[in-house]
mmCIF file of C-alpha atoms in Angstrom:
data_model
loop_
_atom_site.group_PDB
_atom_site.id
_atom_site.type_symbol
_atom_site.label_atom_id
_atom_site.label_comp_id
_atom_site.label_asym_id
_atom_site.label_seq_id
_atom_site.Cartn_x
_atom_site.Cartn_y
_atom_site.Cartn_z
ATOM 1 C CA MET A 1 5.893 1.431 -22.361
ATOM 2 C CA ASN A 2 6.173 1.611 -18.704
ATOM 3 C CA PRO A 3 3.636 3.478 -16.340
ATOM 4 C CA GLY A 4 5.947 6.239 -15.465
ATOM 5 C CA THR A 5 6.480 7.060 -19.172
ATOM 6 C CA LEU A 6 2.840 7.034 -19.890
ATOM 7 C CA GLY A 7 2.249 9.418 -16.961
ATOM 8 C CA HIS A 8 4.812 11.853 -18.295
ATOM 9 C CA LEU A 9 3.185 11.672 -21.816
ATOM 10 C CA ALA A 10 -0.266 12.278 -20.048
ATOM 11 C CA MET A 11 1.219 15.489 -18.292
ATOM 12 C CA LEU A 12 2.837 16.689 -21.527
ATOM 13 C CA ALA A 13 -0.482 16.455 -23.128
ATOM 14 C CA PHE A 14 -2.166 18.128 -20.165
ATOM 15 C CA SER A 15 0.180 21.066 -20.188
ATOM 16 C CA ALA A 16 -0.250 21.597 -23.966
ATOM 17 C CA LEU A 17 -4.114 21.487 -23.667
ATOM 18 C CA VAL A 18 -4.116 23.925 -20.744
ATOM 19 C CA ALA A 19 -1.910 26.329 -22.629
ATOM 20 C CA GLY A 20 -4.451 26.385 -25.502
ATOM 21 C CA SER A 21 -6.932 28.022 -23.136
ATOM 22 C CA PHE A 22 -4.655 31.050 -22.716
ATOM 23 C CA SER A 23 -4.300 31.672 -26.403
ATOM 24 C CA LEU A 24 -7.961 30.962 -27.395
ATOM 25 C CA GLY A 25 -9.201 32.784 -24.312
ATOM 26 C CA ALA A 26 -7.395 35.971 -25.248
ATOM 27 C CA LEU A 27 -9.000 35.883 -28.734
ATOM 28 C CA VAL A 28 -12.544 35.874 -27.189
ATOM 29 C CA ALA A 29 -12.107 37.536 -23.839
ATOM 30 C CA ASN A 30 -13.628 40.837 -25.290
ATOM 31 C CA ASP A 31 -16.407 39.155 -27.146
ATOM 32 C CA ILE A 32 -18.365 37.621 -24.157
ATOM 33 C CA SER A 33 -18.578 38.271 -20.542
ATOM 34 C CA PRO A 34 -16.096 36.065 -18.653
ATOM 35 C CA THR A 35 -18.726 35.021 -16.245
ATOM 36 C CA ALA A 36 -21.213 33.953 -18.858
ATOM 37 C CA PHE A 37 -18.375 32.077 -20.777
ATOM 38 C CA ASN A 38 -17.301 30.282 -17.734
ATOM 39 C CA THR A 39 -20.747 29.426 -16.624
ATOM 40 C CA LEU A 40 -21.341 27.635 -19.866
ATOM 41 C CA ARG A 41 -17.999 26.026 -19.628
ATOM 42 C CA PHE A 42 -18.659 24.675 -16.127
ATOM 43 C CA CYS A 43 -22.091 23.349 -17.191
ATOM 44 C CA ILE A 44 -20.696 21.573 -20.225
ATOM 45 C CA ALA A 45 -17.725 20.250 -18.301
ATOM 46 C CA THR A 46 -20.208 18.982 -15.566
ATOM 47 C CA VAL A 47 -22.173 17.003 -18.000
ATOM 48 C CA LEU A 48 -19.025 15.516 -19.590
ATOM 49 C CA VAL A 49 -17.350 14.632 -16.242
ATOM 50 C CA GLY A 50 -20.675 13.454 -14.732
ATOM 51 C CA GLY A 51 -21.212 11.191 -17.681
ATOM 52 C CA PHE A 52 -17.739 9.769 -17.331
ATOM 53 C CA ALA A 53 -18.192 9.392 -13.583
ATOM 54 C CA LEU A 54 -21.470 7.527 -14.085
ATOM 55 C CA SER A 55 -20.003 5.330 -16.641
ATOM 56 C CA ARG A 56 -17.394 4.158 -14.096
ATOM 57 C CA GLY A 57 -19.807 3.817 -11.182
ATOM 58 C CA ALA A 58 -18.084 6.508 -9.424
ATOM 59 C CA VAL A 59 -21.064 8.531 -8.294
ATOM 60 C CA SER A 60 -22.509 7.599 -5.014
ATOM 61 C CA ARG A 61 -24.796 9.142 -2.402
ATOM 62 C CA GLN A 62 -22.003 8.936 0.187
ATOM 63 C CA GLY A 63 -19.896 11.105 -2.101
ATOM 64 C CA PHE A 64 -22.287 14.057 -1.607
ATOM 65 C CA THR A 65 -21.964 14.001 2.157
ATOM 66 C CA ALA A 66 -21.133 17.566 3.388
ATOM 67 C CA PRO A 67 -21.927 19.331 0.228
ATOM 68 C CA TRP A 68 -20.473 22.444 1.481
ATOM 69 C CA ARG A 69 -17.023 21.060 0.687
ATOM 70 C CA TYR A 70 -17.864 21.080 -3.046
ATOM 71 C CA ALA A 71 -19.275 24.713 -2.645
ATOM 72 C CA ILE A 72 -16.067 25.842 -1.264
ATOM 73 C CA LEU A 73 -13.881 24.144 -3.951
ATOM 74 C CA GLY A 74 -16.294 25.016 -6.785
ATOM 75 C CA GLY A 75 -16.235 28.703 -5.717
ATOM 76 C CA LEU A 76 -12.486 28.737 -5.650
ATOM 77 C CA PHE A 77 -12.349 27.120 -9.098
ATOM 78 C CA ALA A 78 -14.896 29.420 -10.419
ATOM 79 C CA VAL A 79 -13.165 32.432 -9.154
ATOM 80 C CA TYR A 80 -9.972 31.302 -10.793
ATOM 81 C CA PHE A 81 -11.388 30.781 -14.303
ATOM 82 C CA VAL A 82 -13.550 33.938 -14.395
ATOM 83 C CA LEU A 83 -10.598 36.036 -13.288
ATOM 84 C CA MET A 84 -8.321 34.322 -15.862
ATOM 85 C CA PHE A 85 -10.658 35.396 -18.759
ATOM 86 C CA GLU A 86 -11.029 38.747 -17.143
ATOM 87 C CA GLY A 87 -7.346 39.318 -17.145
ATOM 88 C CA LEU A 88 -6.903 38.068 -20.781
ATOM 89 C CA LYS A 89 -8.863 41.044 -21.804
ATOM 90 C CA THR A 90 -5.555 42.990 -21.569
ATOM 91 C CA ALA A 91 -2.846 40.612 -20.672
ATOM 92 C CA GLN A 92 -0.711 38.798 -23.210
ATOM 93 C CA PRO A 93 -1.136 34.952 -23.305
ATOM 94 C CA VAL A 94 2.554 34.290 -22.545
ATOM 95 C CA SER A 95 2.577 36.824 -19.758
ATOM 96 C CA ALA A 96 -0.655 35.294 -18.261
ATOM 97 C CA ALA A 97 0.893 31.858 -18.499
ATOM 98 C CA ALA A 98 3.920 33.196 -16.680
ATOM 99 C CA VAL A 99 1.531 34.368 -13.834
ATOM 100 C CA PHE A 100 0.155 30.844 -13.673
ATOM 101 C CA THR A 101 3.632 29.309 -13.100
ATOM 102 C CA LEU A 102 3.481 31.187 -9.740
ATOM 103 C CA VAL A 103 0.651 28.939 -8.565
ATOM 104 C CA PRO A 104 2.973 26.030 -7.386
ATOM 105 C CA LEU A 105 5.012 28.398 -5.270
ATOM 106 C CA MET A 106 1.837 29.957 -3.602
ATOM 107 C CA ALA A 107 0.318 26.478 -3.372
ATOM 108 C CA ALA A 108 3.271 25.315 -1.413
ATOM 109 C CA GLY A 109 2.700 28.178 1.162
ATOM 110 C CA PHE A 110 -0.921 27.263 1.452
ATOM 111 C CA ALA A 111 -0.073 23.707 1.770
ATOM 112 C CA TRP A 112 2.155 24.394 4.751
ATOM 113 C CA VAL A 113 -0.604 26.365 6.386
ATOM 114 C CA LEU A 114 -3.405 23.917 5.698
ATOM 115 C CA LEU A 115 -1.485 20.633 5.705
ATOM 116 C CA ARG A 116 1.905 21.347 7.338
ATOM 117 C CA GLN A 117 3.606 20.054 4.231
ATOM 118 C CA VAL A 118 7.165 21.109 3.818
ATOM 119 C CA LEU A 119 9.367 21.064 0.685
ATOM 120 C CA THR A 120 12.539 19.377 0.088
ATOM 121 C CA GLN A 121 15.439 21.764 -0.651
ATOM 122 C CA ARG A 122 15.640 21.007 -4.488
ATOM 123 C CA MET A 123 11.873 21.527 -4.759
ATOM 124 C CA ALA A 124 12.158 24.856 -2.895
ATOM 125 C CA LEU A 125 14.977 25.751 -5.223
ATOM 126 C CA ALA A 126 12.967 24.795 -8.234
ATOM 127 C CA LEU A 127 10.043 26.775 -7.085
ATOM 128 C CA SER A 128 12.181 29.885 -6.629
ATOM 129 C CA ILE A 129 13.707 29.579 -9.989
ATOM 130 C CA GLY A 130 10.400 29.164 -11.603
ATOM 131 C CA GLY A 131 9.031 32.108 -9.678
ATOM 132 C CA CYS A 132 11.946 34.323 -10.826
ATOM 133 C CA GLY A 133 11.317 33.253 -14.355
ATOM 134 C CA ALA A 134 7.700 34.215 -14.065
ATOM 135 C CA LEU A 135 8.569 37.611 -12.709
ATOM 136 C CA TRP A 136 11.138 38.049 -15.321
ATOM 137 C CA VAL A 137 8.436 37.547 -18.150
ATOM 138 C CA ILE A 138 5.631 39.438 -16.183
ATOM 139 C CA PHE A 139 7.766 42.568 -15.859
ATOM 140 C CA LYS A 140 9.591 42.100 -19.196
ATOM 141 C CA ALA A 141 13.003 42.103 -17.382
ATOM 142 C CA ASP A 142 12.453 45.706 -16.398
ATOM 143 C CA LEU A 143 13.934 46.115 -12.910
ATOM 144 C CA ALA A 144 12.432 49.616 -12.550
ATOM 145 C CA ALA A 145 9.041 48.234 -13.239
ATOM 146 C CA PHE A 146 9.435 45.482 -10.798
ATOM 147 C CA LEU A 147 10.664 47.749 -7.961
ATOM 148 C CA ALA A 148 7.757 50.054 -8.670
ATOM 149 C CA PHE A 149 5.627 47.009 -8.929
ATOM 150 C CA ASP A 150 4.390 48.316 -12.358
ATOM 151 C CA VAL A 151 2.344 45.230 -13.312
ATOM 152 C CA GLY A 152 -0.309 45.265 -16.068
ATOM 153 C CA ARG A 153 -3.932 45.377 -15.040
ATOM 154 C CA GLY A 154 -4.618 42.026 -16.639
ATOM 155 C CA GLU A 155 -1.813 40.296 -15.055
ATOM 156 C CA ALA A 156 -2.867 41.793 -11.664
ATOM 157 C CA ILE A 157 -6.513 40.383 -12.084
ATOM 158 C CA TYR A 158 -5.276 36.976 -13.167
ATOM 159 C CA PHE A 159 -2.994 36.837 -10.298
ATOM 160 C CA VAL A 160 -5.806 37.219 -7.809
ATOM 161 C CA GLY A 161 -7.456 34.192 -9.700
ATOM 162 C CA CYS A 162 -4.087 32.288 -9.301
ATOM 163 C CA VAL A 163 -4.135 32.864 -5.533
ATOM 164 C CA SER A 164 -7.644 31.264 -5.651
ATOM 165 C CA HIS A 165 -6.210 28.172 -7.583
ATOM 166 C CA ALA A 166 -3.250 28.015 -5.160
ATOM 167 C CA ILE A 167 -5.612 27.699 -2.203
ATOM 168 C CA TYR A 168 -7.835 25.196 -4.189
ATOM 169 C CA THR A 169 -5.016 22.631 -4.574
ATOM 170 C CA PRO A 170 -4.361 21.928 -0.875
ATOM 171 C CA MET A 171 -7.999 22.286 -0.033
ATOM 172 C CA VAL A 172 -8.779 19.452 -2.337
ATOM 173 C CA ARG A 173 -6.691 17.141 -0.075
ATOM 174 C CA ARG A 174 -7.931 18.900 3.153
ATOM 175 C CA LEU A 175 -11.525 18.374 2.236
ATOM 176 C CA ASN A 176 -11.540 14.964 0.601
ATOM 177 C CA ARG A 177 -13.112 12.249 2.738
ATOM 178 C CA GLY A 178 -11.972 9.189 0.688
ATOM 179 C CA GLU A 179 -14.074 10.005 -2.507
ATOM 180 C CA SER A 180 -12.493 9.083 -5.786
ATOM 181 C CA ALA A 181 -10.895 11.849 -7.892
ATOM 182 C CA VAL A 182 -13.631 11.595 -10.470
ATOM 183 C CA MET A 183 -16.404 11.774 -7.932
ATOM 184 C CA PHE A 184 -14.739 14.696 -6.231
ATOM 185 C CA THR A 185 -14.103 16.501 -9.564
ATOM 186 C CA PHE A 186 -17.823 15.956 -10.449
ATOM 187 C CA GLY A 187 -18.946 17.405 -7.124
ATOM 188 C CA THR A 188 -16.719 20.395 -7.544
ATOM 189 C CA LEU A 189 -17.728 21.150 -11.129
ATOM 190 C CA LEU A 190 -21.429 20.679 -10.211
ATOM 191 C CA ALA A 191 -21.189 23.168 -7.294
ATOM 192 C CA GLY A 192 -19.188 25.608 -9.389
ATOM 193 C CA SER A 193 -21.966 25.488 -12.062
ATOM 194 C CA VAL A 194 -24.685 26.251 -9.569
ATOM 195 C CA LEU A 195 -22.624 29.158 -8.100
ATOM 196 C CA LEU A 196 -21.973 30.661 -11.429
ATOM 197 C CA LEU A 197 -25.509 30.274 -12.766
ATOM 198 C CA ILE A 198 -26.711 32.222 -9.650
ATOM 199 C CA TYR A 199 -24.039 34.873 -9.956
ATOM 200 C CA GLY A 200 -23.839 35.128 -13.682
ATOM 201 C CA TRP A 201 -27.495 34.725 -14.758
ATOM 202 C CA SER A 202 -27.905 38.348 -15.563
ATOM 203 C CA ASP A 203 -24.835 38.180 -17.905
ATOM 204 C CA LEU A 204 -26.304 35.004 -19.651
ATOM 205 C CA VAL A 205 -29.666 36.390 -20.350
ATOM 206 C CA ALA A 206 -28.215 39.748 -21.630
ATOM 207 C CA ILE A 207 -26.035 38.035 -24.413
ATOM 208 C CA GLU A 208 -27.296 38.089 -27.981
ATOM 209 C CA TRP A 209 -26.234 34.555 -28.729
ATOM 210 C CA ALA A 210 -26.941 34.656 -32.358
ATOM 211 C CA LYS A 211 -24.437 37.465 -32.859
ATOM 212 C CA LEU A 212 -21.526 35.962 -31.141
ATOM 213 C CA PRO A 213 -18.530 35.393 -33.362
ATOM 214 C CA ASN A 214 -17.849 31.857 -34.396
ATOM 215 C CA MET A 215 -14.578 31.852 -32.515
ATOM 216 C CA VAL A 216 -16.454 32.210 -29.167
ATOM 217 C CA TRP A 217 -18.172 28.815 -29.831
ATOM 218 C CA ILE A 218 -14.794 27.250 -30.853
ATOM 219 C CA ALA A 219 -13.112 28.492 -27.718
ATOM 220 C CA LEU A 220 -16.051 27.274 -25.582
ATOM 221 C CA VAL A 221 -15.931 23.817 -26.967
ATOM 222 C CA TYR A 222 -12.200 23.686 -26.664
ATOM 223 C CA VAL A 223 -12.012 24.847 -22.989
ATOM 224 C CA ALA A 224 -15.030 22.788 -21.929
ATOM 225 C CA PHE A 225 -13.835 19.445 -23.356
ATOM 226 C CA PHE A 226 -10.092 19.635 -24.102
ATOM 227 C CA ALA A 227 -8.986 22.141 -21.449
ATOM 228 C CA THR A 228 -11.387 20.907 -18.664
ATOM 229 C CA ALA A 229 -12.920 17.484 -18.955
ATOM 230 C CA LEU A 230 -10.000 15.745 -20.898
ATOM 231 C CA THR A 231 -7.310 17.439 -18.830
ATOM 232 C CA ILE A 232 -9.099 16.189 -15.615
ATOM 233 C CA ILE A 233 -8.785 12.723 -16.932
ATOM 234 C CA LEU A 234 -5.212 13.106 -17.945
ATOM 235 C CA LEU A 235 -4.328 14.456 -14.418
ATOM 236 C CA GLN A 236 -6.068 11.656 -12.767
ATOM 237 C CA PHE A 237 -4.196 9.110 -14.967
ATOM 238 C CA ALA A 238 -0.869 10.789 -14.325
ATOM 239 C CA THR A 239 -1.203 11.081 -10.528
ATOM 240 C CA LEU A 240 -1.716 7.233 -10.296
ATOM 241 C CA ARG A 241 1.674 6.900 -11.945
ATOM 242 C CA LEU A 242 3.802 9.728 -10.893
ATOM 243 C CA PRO A 243 4.725 11.455 -7.632
ATOM 244 C CA SER A 244 2.702 14.664 -6.957
ATOM 245 C CA ALA A 245 5.895 16.947 -7.272
ATOM 246 C CA LYS A 246 6.501 15.683 -10.728
ATOM 247 C CA VAL A 247 2.807 16.226 -11.744
ATOM 248 C CA MET A 248 2.930 19.719 -10.452
ATOM 249 C CA ALA A 249 6.172 20.357 -12.326
ATOM 250 C CA TYR A 250 4.475 20.364 -15.688
ATOM 251 C CA THR A 251 2.852 23.665 -14.718
ATOM 252 C CA TYR A 252 6.121 25.359 -15.664
ATOM 253 C CA LEU A 253 5.866 23.990 -19.221
ATOM 254 C CA THR A 254 2.736 26.106 -19.799
ATOM 255 C CA PRO A 255 4.488 29.384 -21.043
ATOM 256 C CA SER A 256 6.475 27.384 -23.569
ATOM 257 C CA TRP A 257 3.313 25.627 -24.990
ATOM 258 C CA VAL A 258 1.609 29.082 -25.020
ATOM 259 C CA ILE A 259 4.371 30.301 -27.377
ATOM 260 C CA VAL A 260 3.805 27.324 -29.618
ATOM 261 C CA TRP A 261 0.061 28.036 -29.602
ATOM 262 C CA GLU A 262 0.733 31.608 -30.536
ATOM 263 C CA ILE A 263 3.013 30.714 -33.315
ATOM 264 C CA MET A 264 0.355 28.265 -34.819
ATOM 265 C CA LEU A 265 -2.381 31.036 -34.417
ATOM 266 C CA GLY A 266 -0.004 33.310 -36.559
ATOM 267 C CA LYS A 267 0.909 35.646 -33.763
ATOM 268 C CA GLY A 268 4.693 35.009 -33.985
ATOM 269 C CA ALA A 269 7.121 34.398 -31.313
ATOM 270 C CA PRO A 270 7.839 36.709 -28.263
ATOM 271 C CA GLY A 271 11.072 38.562 -28.002
ATOM 272 C CA SER A 272 14.379 37.135 -26.718
ATOM 273 C CA ILE A 273 13.853 38.882 -23.330
ATOM 274 C CA VAL A 274 10.630 36.823 -22.819
ATOM 275 C CA LEU A 275 12.370 33.670 -23.915
ATOM 276 C CA ILE A 276 14.913 34.050 -21.126
ATOM 277 C CA GLY A 277 12.246 34.058 -18.436
ATOM 278 C CA VAL A 278 10.544 31.084 -20.120
ATOM 279 C CA ALA A 279 13.860 29.194 -20.030
ATOM 280 C CA PHE A 280 13.965 29.799 -16.260
ATOM 281 C CA THR A 281 10.571 27.980 -15.933
ATOM 282 C CA VAL A 282 11.761 25.112 -18.039
ATOM 283 C CA LEU A 283 14.836 24.823 -15.723
ATOM 284 C CA ALA A 284 12.281 24.727 -12.724
ATOM 285 C CA LEU A 285 10.394 21.883 -14.546
ATOM 286 C CA LEU A 286 13.667 19.879 -14.910
ATOM 287 C CA LEU A 287 14.550 20.261 -11.392
ATOM 288 C CA LEU A 288 11.192 19.228 -10.233
ATOM 289 C CA LEU A 289 11.124 16.272 -12.214
ATOM 290 C CA ARG A 290 14.034 15.030 -10.331
ATOM 291 C CA ASP A 291 12.671 15.726 -6.911
ATOM 292 C CA ASP A 292 10.911 13.445 -4.613
ATOM 293 C CA VAL A 293 7.434 13.943 -3.222
ATOM 294 C CA ALA A 294 7.147 16.781 -0.490
ATOM 295 C CA LYS A 295 7.350 15.372 2.995
ATOM 296 C CA THR A 296 4.495 15.906 5.390
ATOM 297 C CA VAL A 297 5.237 16.572 9.109
#
């Protein structure tokens, strides 16, 4: 099997694992504070990724030069995850996943501001189609709701988190000073853990841990290991074998995987109106997979 094929398989697994955090997150979002949940998630993921980095000899003193960089990235990452779970208190998983597909479009805008990256025409078309598909799902194909910007509270909260994620993506490239992906990820998670422990300490001590439903612990283990630590490894694996545009393309597969997760969890499939919007995001994926890497000017 050639490296490109392995890269695509890694990103298929990546998108499926990320999608699981939407469905499982929606099940537990009202059972535990989003801040407390993600503080634990970050701490566990930091230990896992840190152990992986140490085993590869990727941790160095030089890697911690200018630690403020990790504070910025960890803060952006923490805001994204906390607002994701806050939004999932009321937003449907498929709808939230559709909001997530707006990240590449927003990231392209921030990449131009921060890095002066410009898109190829095909990539711009793909991002536009994907964005239209996302808006179709978010507003449930209701033109009146779109014109009135009648968006759900959960989707609006999560959108703010996605803006943070979109800024995070080009900021990684802007702030990296030659550190390996594993080292940079470890520093980001470590900083995010510290910031969340400071911000969310009162939420952590207020929780009656023994009374938490079992599903909270299942979701915590899943998002910390599968949806954070393992996806980081898969993403690193794929970026060494695929152009960045093709790696980013798999974001658009998330709503489709969420539908699969919802069916497996016994919640059934969404209506045909939603499926039309999801089809647009899959079309955007196919277009991006054929595109070249964005040019930098």
